[in-house]
GROMACS .gro file of C-alpha atoms in nm:
model
  201
    1UNK     CA    1   2.672   1.411   0.285
    2UNK     CA    2   2.745   1.185   0.074
    3UNK     CA    3   2.763   0.925   0.327
    4UNK     CA    4   2.436   0.964   0.488
    5UNK     CA    5   2.290   0.994   0.216
    6UNK     CA    6   2.398   0.615   0.071
    7UNK     CA    7   2.281   0.513   0.429
    8UNK     CA    8   1.912   0.648   0.331
    9UNK     CA    9   2.027   0.469  -0.086
   10UNK     CA   10   2.043   0.147   0.144
   11UNK     CA   11   1.723   0.171   0.414
   12UNK     CA   12   1.502   0.202   0.080
   13UNK     CA   13   1.631  -0.079  -0.066
   14UNK     CA   14   1.587  -0.301   0.225
   15UNK     CA   15   1.239  -0.141   0.258
   16UNK     CA   16   1.147  -0.240  -0.112
   17UNK     CA   17   1.272  -0.600  -0.052
   18UNK     CA   18   1.007  -0.595   0.232
   19UNK     CA   19   0.783  -0.487   0.020
   20UNK     CA   20   0.823  -0.726  -0.319
   21UNK     CA   21   0.828  -0.989   0.021
   22UNK     CA   22   0.496  -0.871   0.076
   23UNK     CA   23   0.376  -0.878  -0.260
   24UNK     CA   24   0.505  -1.262  -0.273
   25UNK     CA   25   0.378  -1.347   0.042
   26UNK     CA   26  -0.022  -1.204   0.047
   27UNK     CA   27  -0.146  -1.124   0.395
   28UNK     CA   28   0.118  -1.181   0.543
   29UNK     CA   29   0.236  -0.899   0.853
   30UNK     CA   30   0.591  -0.804   0.783
   31UNK     CA   31   0.802  -0.524   0.951
   32UNK     CA   32   1.005  -0.275   0.819
   33UNK     CA   33   1.384  -0.150   0.881
   34UNK     CA   34   1.406   0.105   1.130
   35UNK     CA   35   1.662   0.348   1.087
   36UNK     CA   36   2.016   0.342   1.215
   37UNK     CA   37   2.049   0.581   1.355
   38UNK     CA   38   1.815   0.794   1.577
   39UNK     CA   39   1.458   0.690   1.678
   40UNK     CA   40   1.175   0.698   1.405
   41UNK     CA   41   0.947   0.922   1.510
   42UNK     CA   42   0.553   0.985   1.435
   43UNK     CA   43   0.296   0.872   1.397
   44UNK     CA   44   0.331   0.852   0.978
   45UNK     CA   45   0.674   0.773   0.937
   46UNK     CA   46   0.663   0.427   0.835
   47UNK     CA   47   0.355   0.498   0.594
   48UNK     CA   48   0.629   0.807   0.505
   49UNK     CA   49   0.896   0.631   0.443
   50UNK     CA   50   0.713   0.339   0.215
   51UNK     CA   51   0.597   0.663   0.000
   52UNK     CA   52   1.020   0.726  -0.014
   53UNK     CA   53   1.062   0.395  -0.192
   54UNK     CA   54   0.758   0.374  -0.404
   55UNK     CA   55   0.777   0.772  -0.524
   56UNK     CA   56   0.998   0.922  -0.751
   57UNK     CA   57   0.950   1.274  -0.995
   58UNK     CA   58   0.800   0.999  -1.288
   59UNK     CA   59   0.510   0.870  -1.065
   60UNK     CA   60   0.190   1.060  -1.012
   61UNK     CA   61  -0.040   1.006  -0.725
   62UNK     CA   62  -0.370   1.118  -0.576
   63UNK     CA   63  -0.445   1.205  -0.222
   64UNK     CA   64  -0.772   1.325  -0.018
   65UNK     CA   65  -0.838   1.714  -0.019
   66UNK     CA   66  -0.782   1.701   0.335
   67UNK     CA   67  -0.391   1.572   0.359
   68UNK     CA   68  -0.295   1.816   0.051
   69UNK     CA   69  -0.123   2.032   0.312
   70UNK     CA   70  -0.010   1.857   0.596
   71UNK     CA   71   0.325   1.777   0.657
   72UNK     CA   72   0.280   1.420   0.479
   73UNK     CA   73   0.099   1.584   0.162
   74UNK     CA   74   0.400   1.876   0.131
   75UNK     CA   75   0.700   1.595   0.209
   76UNK     CA   76   0.493   1.351  -0.107
   77UNK     CA   77   0.470   1.689  -0.332
   78UNK     CA   78   0.829   1.790  -0.217
   79UNK     CA   79   0.893   1.349  -0.389
   80UNK     CA   80   0.736   1.383  -0.678
   81UNK     CA   81   0.784   1.787  -0.763
   82UNK     CA   82   0.464   1.822  -0.868
   83UNK     CA   83   0.050   1.776  -0.711
   84UNK     CA   84  -0.184   1.502  -0.663
   85UNK     CA   85  -0.361   1.428  -0.953
   86UNK     CA   86  -0.789   1.285  -0.983
   87UNK     CA   87  -0.701   0.909  -0.868
   88UNK     CA   88  -0.814   0.797  -1.251
   89UNK     CA   89  -0.502   0.982  -1.285
   90UNK     CA   90  -0.249   0.823  -1.027
   91UNK     CA   91  -0.002   0.565  -1.047
   92UNK     CA   92  -0.037   0.552  -0.677
   93UNK     CA   93  -0.287   0.644  -0.496
   94UNK     CA   94  -0.213   0.733  -0.028
   95UNK     CA   95  -0.454   0.678   0.194
   96UNK     CA   96  -0.272   0.799   0.519
   97UNK     CA   97  -0.644   0.760   0.709
   98UNK     CA   98  -0.721   0.441   0.576
   99UNK     CA   99  -0.989   0.537   0.289
  100UNK     CA  100  -0.947   0.685  -0.002
  101UNK     CA  101  -1.271   0.832   0.041
  102UNK     CA  102  -1.387   0.678  -0.298
  103UNK     CA  103  -1.115   0.685  -0.504
  104UNK     CA  104  -1.022   0.319  -0.547
  105UNK     CA  105  -1.352   0.243  -0.745
  106UNK     CA  106  -1.172   0.515  -1.041
  107UNK     CA  107  -0.856   0.383  -1.010
  108UNK     CA  108  -0.645   0.243  -1.268
  109UNK     CA  109  -0.653  -0.122  -1.347
  110UNK     CA  110  -0.446  -0.157  -1.637
  111UNK     CA  111  -0.514  -0.314  -1.992
  112UNK     CA  112  -0.529  -0.630  -2.139
  113UNK     CA  113  -0.187  -0.587  -2.329
  114UNK     CA  114  -0.047  -0.400  -2.030
  115UNK     CA  115  -0.175  -0.481  -1.734
  116UNK     CA  116   0.139  -0.300  -1.503
  117UNK     CA  117  -0.027   0.017  -1.606
  118UNK     CA  118  -0.227  -0.037  -1.313
  119UNK     CA  119  -0.230   0.170  -0.994
  120UNK     CA  120  -0.086   0.093  -0.635
  121UNK     CA  121  -0.300   0.207  -0.316
  122UNK     CA  122  -0.133   0.313   0.014
  123UNK     CA  123  -0.307   0.280   0.297
  124UNK     CA  124  -0.233   0.390   0.646
  125UNK     CA  125  -0.420   0.247   0.907
  126UNK     CA  126  -0.368   0.275   1.281
  127UNK     CA  127  -0.245  -0.069   1.401
  128UNK     CA  128  -0.242  -0.392   1.236
  129UNK     CA  129  -0.378  -0.667   1.410
  130UNK     CA  130  -0.190  -1.029   1.503
  131UNK     CA  131  -0.492  -1.177   1.431
  132UNK     CA  132  -0.685  -1.224   1.162
  133UNK     CA  133  -1.038  -1.049   1.108
  134UNK     CA  134  -1.305  -1.286   1.160
  135UNK     CA  135  -1.546  -1.226   0.861
  136UNK     CA  136  -1.505  -1.557   0.625
  137UNK     CA  137  -1.506  -1.351   0.304
  138UNK     CA  138  -1.160  -1.228   0.400
  139UNK     CA  139  -1.053  -1.608   0.339
  140UNK     CA  140  -0.776  -1.540   0.068
  141UNK     CA  141  -0.628  -1.795  -0.146
  142UNK     CA  142  -0.400  -1.725  -0.465
  143UNK     CA  143  -0.006  -1.745  -0.602
  144UNK     CA  144   0.196  -1.632  -0.269
  145UNK     CA  145  -0.105  -1.861  -0.054
  146UNK     CA  146  -0.018  -2.243  -0.006
  147UNK     CA  147  -0.421  -2.283   0.061
  148UNK     CA  148  -0.532  -1.963   0.229
  149UNK     CA  149  -0.472  -1.676   0.404
  150UNK     CA  150  -0.741  -1.527   0.659
  151UNK     CA  151  -0.659  -1.107   0.634
  152UNK     CA  152  -0.556  -1.024   0.955
  153UNK     CA  153  -0.737  -0.703   1.202
  154UNK     CA  154  -0.727  -0.362   1.084
  155UNK     CA  155  -0.743  -0.068   1.322
  156UNK     CA  156  -0.856   0.261   1.135
  157UNK     CA  157  -0.941   0.112   0.789
  158UNK     CA  158  -1.273   0.155   0.614
  159UNK     CA  159  -1.364  -0.211   0.540
  160UNK     CA  160  -1.574  -0.156   0.199
  161UNK     CA  161  -1.210  -0.109   0.060
  162UNK     CA  162  -1.090  -0.459   0.114
  163UNK     CA  163  -1.471  -0.638  -0.069
  164UNK     CA  164  -1.425  -0.296  -0.346
  165UNK     CA  165  -1.037  -0.444  -0.420
  166UNK     CA  166  -1.096  -0.770  -0.365
  167UNK     CA  167  -1.366  -0.692  -0.619
  168UNK     CA  168  -1.230  -0.461  -0.868
  169UNK     CA  169  -0.888  -0.752  -0.826
  170UNK     CA  170  -1.186  -1.062  -0.954
  171UNK     CA  171  -1.055  -0.925  -1.359
  172UNK     CA  172  -0.703  -1.014  -1.267
  173UNK     CA  173  -0.421  -0.991  -1.429
  174UNK     CA  174  -0.580  -0.639  -1.418
  175UNK     CA  175  -0.679  -0.524  -1.058
  176UNK     CA  176  -0.503  -0.303  -0.842
  177UNK     CA  177  -0.172  -0.373  -0.563
  178UNK     CA  178  -0.235  -0.296  -0.201
  179UNK     CA  179  -0.001  -0.215   0.078
  180UNK     CA  180  -0.098  -0.148   0.434
  181UNK     CA  181   0.161   0.019   0.693
  182UNK     CA  182   0.095   0.119   1.031
  183UNK     CA  183   0.291   0.366   1.323
  184UNK     CA  184   0.470  -0.005   1.483
  185UNK     CA  185   0.650  -0.034   1.153
  186UNK     CA  186   0.381  -0.347   1.018
  187UNK     CA  187   0.288  -0.382   0.663
  188UNK     CA  188   0.085  -0.627   0.457
  189UNK     CA  189   0.114  -0.650   0.089
  190UNK     CA  190  -0.189  -0.759  -0.101
  191UNK     CA  191  -0.151  -0.833  -0.499
  192UNK     CA  192  -0.404  -0.801  -0.758
  193UNK     CA  193  -0.376  -1.193  -0.787
  194UNK     CA  194  -0.496  -1.287  -0.449
  195UNK     CA  195  -0.894  -1.312  -0.487
  196UNK     CA  196  -1.147  -1.401  -0.167
  197UNK     CA  197  -1.139  -1.868  -0.105
  198UNK     CA  198  -1.444  -2.018  -0.323
  199UNK     CA  199  -1.446  -1.740  -0.625
  200UNK     CA  200  -1.262  -1.779  -0.934
  201UNK     CA  201  -1.074  -1.443  -1.047
   0.00000   0.00000   0.00000
C-alpha cells in the first residue's frame, strides 16, 4: 500500500514538472508521463491525471453542469472533498469537452496587489495536432518564446475561448493561465503572460 502510494506520488511529481515546463514554453506540445504499471485507459485518463495533480481539498473548482454526475465529475468531487462552485469563485475551471460554456468570461483574474489569486482553466480536447493553427491571430509572443510561436491545431475545442483568453490576458499581470490536454497524453500550457504577436499586454 505504501509502495503504491509512493509510486502515485512520484508520478504526480513528474506530471507537475511537465506542466511547469508547459507554462515556461508556451504553445509547445509536450507529452505527459505514462503510468509505470498497466495501460493508460479511457478517453479522460490524462485529463484526470492533470486534474489530480493540480487539485486538492484546499481549492475550489467549476465544472459544466452536465459533467457533475459523470465518473469524472464524481472523481473530482472526491479529490476536492466538495462540489463545484460558480466560475467566478473557482480556482480552477475544468472544461473536459473543450469549452467552459461561457464560464471563462467570469473567471478570477487576480488583484493588482495579488495577481496570483487568479484562476487556471484546464481544457480537454479530442486532439492536439502537430501543425500550427492557420490563423495569424494565434501567433503568440511573450516570456519563454524566442520570437513567436504559432498555436497548434486543436480538435474538439471552442476557438472563441482562446480569443477570449488572449483578450483577458492583455491585462497582464492579471489574467488566467490555461492548460490543454488530449487523450493521447499531449499537453500544452498558455500562461497569462502570453499575447498575440504585435499586441502589447
